[in-house]
Amino acid sequence: VAKEQGWRTYNVSVDAPEGFDVTVMPSTFRLKPGMTATYEVTVSNVSAPVGEWRHGSLTWSDTTGHYTVYSPVSVNSALVGFPDAVEGSGVDGSTSFDVSFGYTGDYSAAAHGLEAAMVTSDTVVQDPDQTFDPGDGYSNPYTFETSGSALLRVAIPPEAVADPDIDLDIFLFDPAGSLVATSTNGGTDEQIDIVLPADGTWTLWVHGWQTVGASADFDLYAWIVSATPGGNMTIDSAPSSATIGTSEPVDVSWSGAATGEWHLGAISHAGNGGLLGLTLVEVDNR
């Protein structure tokens, strides 16, 4: 921004988010107009609670006092970082992902599944007013027992209907009878994932929003993955403990995932206080 062609020296000042230490390397640099510089910001949790946003900033100021560059810093501390889902294919196969640690202590990974999809072929009729009401006869109910489960997934993918203009929607009720999730995408491309579902009977309704005719045939896919480790998926390599600020790979393999079927499993991550979350593993061999 400077019109002058000489060097300008910039120094950084840090307003650290409460509960965090922030370091900037380098903390000073020299620039002429048109030049660029790169710096690295490291944020370390000292006393901030997990899952709560804290805010601060960096300000670069040149030594003449003419110019300042301000950058907000927002931080939400997490104990661990890992992907929500990974994909693979093949009867026998493998995949890998990294897990990053925001604490030091115990860590373990466990494999759950794989589970082949339960496929239900059915027909739903057109709803004249296109308004979902489980009591009006224009939606089909399906029940799933989730006791001791890590994951419930229900889906109607685009290829599960014959005509791309068919638009079916899904509505999921928990064991208490409360509507907790919907998938109402344009066209039929519906999926709901419930991680650690409450024990009991869940009810899914498939709604005939637009059947392109009096009715539409469809295939409903469903998976229930047990919270107890086991199955045809294996942890080949994973860290046995957590060290704050590090990332390490988790290597996973499977065998016997049948050709022509859609499989789902999960890798559970556990730490000092118990379960930290799941990474879903999807193996689509259709």
CSV table of C-alpha atoms in Angstrom, one decimal:
chain,number,residue,atom,x,y,z
A,1,VAL,CA,0.0,0.0,0.0
A,2,ALA,CA,2.9,2.3,0.5
A,3,LYS,CA,3.7,4.7,-2.4
A,4,GLU,CA,7.4,4.9,-1.3
A,5,GLN,CA,9.7,2.4,-2.9
A,6,GLY,CA,11.8,1.7,0.1
A,7,TRP,CA,11.7,-1.1,2.7
A,8,ARG,CA,9.2,-1.1,5.5
A,9,THR,CA,9.5,-3.2,8.6
A,10,TYR,CA,6.4,-4.6,10.1
A,11,ASN,CA,6.1,-6.0,13.7
A,12,VAL,CA,3.2,-8.1,15.0
A,13,SER,CA,1.2,-7.5,18.2
A,14,VAL,CA,-1.1,-10.3,19.5
A,15,ASP,CA,-4.4,-10.0,21.4
A,16,ALA,CA,-4.7,-13.7,22.3
A,17,PRO,CA,-8.1,-15.2,22.7
A,18,GLU,CA,-8.8,-15.8,26.4
A,19,GLY,CA,-7.4,-19.1,27.6
A,20,PHE,CA,-5.0,-19.5,24.6
A,21,ASP,CA,-1.4,-18.8,23.9
A,22,VAL,CA,-0.7,-17.5,20.3
A,23,THR,CA,2.8,-17.3,18.7
A,24,VAL,CA,3.6,-15.9,15.3
A,25,MET,CA,6.7,-16.8,13.3
A,26,PRO,CA,8.3,-14.7,12.1
A,27,SER,CA,7.1,-11.9,14.3
A,28,THR,CA,8.7,-9.2,12.1
A,29,PHE,CA,9.5,-8.9,8.4
A,30,ARG,CA,10.5,-6.3,5.8
A,31,LEU,CA,8.6,-5.5,2.6
A,32,LYS,CA,8.8,-3.3,-0.4
A,33,PRO,CA,5.6,-2.4,-2.3
A,34,GLY,CA,4.3,-5.3,-4.3
A,35,MET,CA,6.2,-7.9,-2.2
A,36,THR,CA,4.5,-10.6,-0.1
A,37,ALA,CA,5.4,-12.5,3.1
A,38,THR,CA,4.2,-15.6,4.8
A,39,TYR,CA,3.9,-16.2,8.5
A,40,GLU,CA,2.7,-19.1,10.7
A,41,VAL,CA,0.3,-18.8,13.6
A,42,THR,CA,0.3,-21.4,16.4
A,43,VAL,CA,-2.6,-21.4,18.9
A,44,SER,CA,-2.3,-23.5,22.0
A,45,ASN,CA,-5.0,-24.1,24.6
A,46,VAL,CA,-3.9,-23.2,28.1
A,47,SER,CA,-7.1,-23.0,30.1
A,48,ALA,CA,-10.0,-22.5,27.6
A,49,PRO,CA,-13.0,-24.9,27.7
A,50,VAL,CA,-13.5,-27.4,24.9
A,51,GLY,CA,-16.3,-26.5,22.4
A,52,GLU,CA,-16.5,-22.7,23.3
A,53,TRP,CA,-15.5,-19.9,20.9
A,54,ARG,CA,-12.9,-17.4,22.0
A,55,HIS,CA,-11.8,-14.4,19.9
A,56,GLY,CA,-8.7,-12.2,19.6
A,57,SER,CA,-6.6,-10.7,16.8
A,58,LEU,CA,-3.2,-10.0,15.2
A,59,THR,CA,-2.1,-6.6,14.1
A,60,TRP,CA,0.9,-5.9,11.9
A,61,SER,CA,2.2,-2.3,12.2
A,62,ASP,CA,5.1,-0.7,10.3
A,63,THR,CA,7.7,1.0,12.3
A,64,THR,CA,6.8,4.5,11.0
A,65,GLY,CA,3.3,4.1,12.3
A,66,HIS,CA,1.7,4.8,8.9
A,67,TYR,CA,0.2,1.4,8.2
A,68,THR,CA,-1.5,-1.4,10.2
A,69,VAL,CA,-2.9,-4.7,9.0
A,70,TYR,CA,-5.5,-6.3,11.3
A,71,SER,CA,-6.6,-10.0,11.3
A,72,PRO,CA,-9.3,-11.5,13.6
A,73,VAL,CA,-8.5,-14.8,15.3
A,74,SER,CA,-11.4,-17.1,16.4
A,75,VAL,CA,-10.7,-20.4,18.1
A,76,ASN,CA,-12.9,-23.3,19.2
A,77,SER,CA,-10.9,-25.8,21.1
A,78,ALA,CA,-11.3,-29.5,20.4
A,79,LEU,CA,-9.9,-32.5,22.1
A,80,VAL,CA,-9.4,-34.4,18.8
A,81,GLY,CA,-9.8,-33.9,15.1
A,82,PHE,CA,-10.7,-36.6,12.6
A,83,PRO,CA,-12.8,-36.9,9.4
A,84,ASP,CA,-16.5,-37.5,9.7
A,85,ALA,CA,-16.4,-40.1,7.0
A,86,VAL,CA,-14.0,-41.9,4.6
A,87,GLU,CA,-14.8,-44.0,1.5
A,88,GLY,CA,-13.5,-47.2,0.0
A,89,SER,CA,-14.4,-49.9,-2.4
A,90,GLY,CA,-13.6,-53.6,-3.1
A,91,VAL,CA,-14.4,-56.9,-1.5
A,92,ASP,CA,-11.1,-56.6,0.3
A,93,GLY,CA,-9.6,-53.1,0.7
A,94,SER,CA,-8.1,-50.5,3.0
A,95,THR,CA,-8.1,-46.8,3.7
A,96,SER,CA,-6.3,-44.4,6.0
A,97,PHE,CA,-6.9,-41.1,7.7
A,98,ASP,CA,-5.2,-38.8,10.2
A,99,VAL,CA,-6.3,-38.1,13.7
A,100,SER,CA,-5.1,-34.9,15.4
A,101,PHE,CA,-4.8,-34.4,19.1
A,102,GLY,CA,-5.6,-31.4,21.3
A,103,TYR,CA,-4.7,-33.2,24.5
A,104,THR,CA,-2.2,-35.6,26.0
A,105,GLY,CA,-3.4,-38.9,27.4
A,106,ASP,CA,-5.1,-42.1,26.6
A,107,TYR,CA,-6.4,-42.8,23.0
A,108,SER,CA,-7.7,-45.9,21.3
A,109,ALA,CA,-9.5,-46.6,18.0
A,110,ALA,CA,-11.9,-49.5,17.4
A,111,ALA,CA,-13.6,-50.9,14.3
A,112,HIS,CA,-17.4,-51.5,14.1
A,113,GLY,CA,-18.8,-53.4,11.1
A,114,LEU,CA,-18.9,-53.4,8.1
A,115,GLU,CA,-22.7,-53.8,7.7
A,116,ALA,CA,-24.4,-54.4,4.4
A,117,ALA,CA,-27.4,-52.3,3.7
A,118,MET,CA,-30.8,-53.7,4.5
A,119,VAL,CA,-32.8,-52.9,1.4
A,120,THR,CA,-36.6,-52.7,1.4
A,121,SER,CA,-38.4,-52.4,-2.0
A,122,ASP,CA,-41.8,-50.7,-1.8
A,123,THR,CA,-44.3,-48.4,-3.4
A,124,VAL,CA,-45.6,-45.0,-2.1
A,125,VAL,CA,-48.6,-43.1,-3.5
A,126,GLN,CA,-48.9,-39.5,-4.5
A,127,ASP,CA,-49.8,-37.0,-1.8
A,128,PRO,CA,-52.4,-34.6,-3.4
A,129,ASP,CA,-51.5,-31.6,-1.3
A,130,GLN,CA,-47.8,-32.5,-1.0
A,131,THR,CA,-47.8,-31.8,2.7
A,132,PHE,CA,-46.3,-34.5,5.0
A,133,ASP,CA,-48.7,-35.8,7.5
A,134,PRO,CA,-48.0,-39.3,8.9
A,135,GLY,CA,-51.8,-39.9,9.4
A,136,ASP,CA,-53.0,-39.1,5.9
A,137,GLY,CA,-52.1,-42.3,4.2
A,138,TYR,CA,-49.6,-40.8,1.7
A,139,SER,CA,-46.5,-41.8,3.6
A,140,ASN,CA,-45.1,-45.3,4.4
A,141,PRO,CA,-43.7,-46.1,7.9
A,142,TYR,CA,-40.6,-48.3,8.6
A,143,THR,CA,-39.3,-49.1,12.0
A,144,PHE,CA,-35.7,-49.8,13.2
A,145,GLU,CA,-34.6,-51.1,16.6
A,146,THR,CA,-31.4,-49.3,17.7
A,147,SER,CA,-30.6,-50.7,21.1
A,148,GLY,CA,-26.8,-50.8,21.6
A,149,SER,CA,-26.1,-49.0,18.3
A,150,ALA,CA,-23.4,-46.6,17.3
A,151,LEU,CA,-25.1,-45.4,14.1
A,152,LEU,CA,-28.4,-45.5,12.3
A,153,ARG,CA,-28.4,-44.5,8.6
A,154,VAL,CA,-31.4,-44.4,6.2
A,155,ALA,CA,-31.2,-43.4,2.6
A,156,ILE,CA,-33.0,-43.4,-0.8
A,157,PRO,CA,-30.3,-42.5,-3.3
A,158,PRO,CA,-31.2,-41.2,-6.8
A,159,GLU,CA,-30.8,-44.7,-8.4
A,160,ALA,CA,-33.4,-46.1,-6.0
A,161,VAL,CA,-36.2,-44.6,-8.2
A,162,ALA,CA,-36.9,-45.2,-11.9
A,163,ASP,CA,-37.5,-41.6,-12.9
A,164,PRO,CA,-35.3,-38.6,-12.0
A,165,ASP,CA,-38.4,-36.4,-11.7
A,166,ILE,CA,-39.7,-38.6,-8.8
A,167,ASP,CA,-39.2,-36.6,-5.5
A,168,LEU,CA,-39.6,-38.7,-2.3
A,169,ASP,CA,-38.8,-37.3,1.1
A,170,ILE,CA,-38.0,-38.9,4.4
A,171,PHE,CA,-38.9,-38.0,8.0
A,172,LEU,CA,-37.4,-39.7,11.1
A,173,PHE,CA,-39.0,-39.9,14.5
A,174,ASP,CA,-37.1,-41.0,17.7
A,175,PRO,CA,-38.4,-43.6,20.2
A,176,ALA,CA,-40.2,-40.8,22.1
A,177,GLY,CA,-42.2,-39.9,19.0
A,178,SER,CA,-40.4,-36.7,18.2
A,179,LEU,CA,-39.4,-35.7,14.7
A,180,VAL,CA,-35.6,-35.3,14.9
A,181,ALA,CA,-34.4,-35.3,11.3
A,182,THR,CA,-35.7,-34.8,7.7
A,183,SER,CA,-34.2,-35.1,4.2
A,184,THR,CA,-36.3,-33.2,1.6
A,185,ASN,CA,-33.8,-32.5,-1.2
A,186,GLY,CA,-35.0,-31.6,-4.6
A,187,GLY,CA,-35.4,-34.8,-6.5
A,188,THR,CA,-34.9,-38.1,-4.7
A,189,ASP,CA,-31.5,-38.0,-3.0
A,190,GLU,CA,-32.2,-38.5,0.7
A,191,GLN,CA,-30.0,-39.6,3.6
A,192,ILE,CA,-30.1,-39.2,7.4
A,193,ASP,CA,-27.4,-40.3,9.8
A,194,ILE,CA,-28.0,-40.5,13.5
A,195,VAL,CA,-24.8,-41.0,15.6
A,196,LEU,CA,-25.3,-42.8,18.9
A,197,PRO,CA,-29.1,-43.1,18.5
A,198,ALA,CA,-31.2,-43.5,21.6
A,199,ASP,CA,-32.1,-47.1,22.4
A,200,GLY,CA,-35.6,-48.1,21.2
A,201,THR,CA,-37.7,-48.1,18.1
A,202,TRP,CA,-37.2,-45.4,15.5
A,203,THR,CA,-39.8,-44.7,12.8
A,204,LEU,CA,-39.0,-43.5,9.3
A,205,TRP,CA,-41.7,-42.2,7.0
A,206,VAL,CA,-41.2,-42.1,3.2
A,207,HIS,CA,-43.5,-39.4,1.8
A,208,GLY,CA,-44.8,-39.4,-1.8
A,209,TRP,CA,-44.2,-35.7,-2.5
A,210,GLN,CA,-44.0,-36.2,-6.2
A,211,THR,CA,-44.4,-39.7,-7.6
A,212,VAL,CA,-44.8,-38.9,-11.3
A,213,GLY,CA,-48.0,-40.8,-11.6
A,214,ALA,CA,-50.3,-42.3,-9.1
A,215,SER,CA,-47.4,-44.0,-7.2
A,216,ALA,CA,-43.7,-44.6,-7.3
A,217,ASP,CA,-41.6,-47.7,-6.6
A,218,PHE,CA,-38.4,-47.2,-4.6
A,219,ASP,CA,-35.7,-48.9,-2.7
A,220,LEU,CA,-35.0,-47.9,1.0
A,221,TYR,CA,-31.5,-48.5,2.3
A,222,ALA,CA,-30.9,-48.8,6.0
A,223,TRP,CA,-27.9,-49.6,8.2
A,224,ILE,CA,-27.6,-50.2,12.0
A,225,VAL,CA,-24.0,-50.3,13.2
A,226,SER,CA,-23.4,-51.8,16.6
A,227,ALA,CA,-21.7,-49.9,19.3
A,228,THR,CA,-19.8,-53.1,20.2
A,229,PRO,CA,-16.6,-53.4,18.1
A,230,GLY,CA,-16.4,-56.4,15.7
A,231,GLY,CA,-17.1,-57.4,12.2
A,232,ASN,CA,-15.0,-57.7,9.0
A,233,MET,CA,-13.2,-54.4,9.4
A,234,THR,CA,-9.8,-54.2,11.3
A,235,ILE,CA,-7.6,-51.5,12.7
A,236,ASP,CA,-4.2,-52.2,11.2
A,237,SER,CA,-2.4,-49.3,12.8
A,238,ALA,CA,-3.4,-46.5,15.2
A,239,PRO,CA,-1.8,-44.4,17.9
A,240,SER,CA,-2.0,-45.9,21.4
A,241,SER,CA,-1.9,-42.6,23.1
A,242,ALA,CA,-2.5,-38.9,22.4
A,243,THR,CA,0.1,-36.1,22.4
A,244,ILE,CA,-1.1,-32.6,22.1
A,245,GLY,CA,-0.3,-30.9,18.8
A,246,THR,CA,0.5,-34.1,16.9
A,247,SER,CA,-1.3,-35.9,14.1
A,248,GLU,CA,-1.0,-39.7,13.4
A,249,PRO,CA,-2.5,-42.0,10.9
A,250,VAL,CA,-5.2,-44.6,11.5
A,251,ASP,CA,-5.0,-47.5,9.0
A,252,VAL,CA,-8.1,-49.6,8.4
A,253,SER,CA,-8.8,-52.6,6.2
A,254,TRP,CA,-11.7,-55.0,5.5
A,255,SER,CA,-12.4,-58.3,3.9
A,256,GLY,CA,-15.4,-60.1,2.5
A,257,ALA,CA,-17.5,-56.9,1.6
A,258,ALA,CA,-19.8,-58.6,-0.9
A,259,THR,CA,-19.9,-57.4,-4.5
A,260,GLY,CA,-23.2,-55.7,-5.4
A,261,GLU,CA,-23.8,-54.4,-1.9
A,262,TRP,CA,-23.5,-51.0,-0.1
A,263,HIS,CA,-21.6,-51.4,3.2
A,264,LEU,CA,-21.2,-49.0,6.2
A,265,GLY,CA,-19.1,-49.2,9.3
A,266,ALA,CA,-17.5,-46.9,11.8
A,267,ILE,CA,-14.2,-46.2,13.6
A,268,SER,CA,-14.7,-45.1,17.2
A,269,HIS,CA,-12.3,-42.8,18.9
A,270,ALA,CA,-11.9,-43.0,22.6
A,271,GLY,CA,-9.9,-40.9,25.1
A,272,ASN,CA,-9.5,-40.1,28.7
A,273,GLY,CA,-13.2,-39.4,29.2
A,274,GLY,CA,-14.6,-42.1,26.9
A,275,LEU,CA,-16.0,-41.9,23.4
A,276,LEU,CA,-14.8,-38.8,21.4
A,277,GLY,CA,-16.7,-39.5,18.2
A,278,LEU,CA,-16.9,-41.7,15.1
A,279,THR,CA,-15.4,-41.7,11.6
A,280,LEU,CA,-17.9,-43.5,9.3
A,281,VAL,CA,-16.4,-45.9,6.7
A,282,GLU,CA,-18.5,-46.4,3.5
A,283,VAL,CA,-17.7,-49.2,1.1
A,284,ASP,CA,-19.9,-49.1,-1.9
A,285,ASN,CA,-19.5,-52.2,-4.1
A,286,ARG,CA,-22.7,-51.8,-6.1
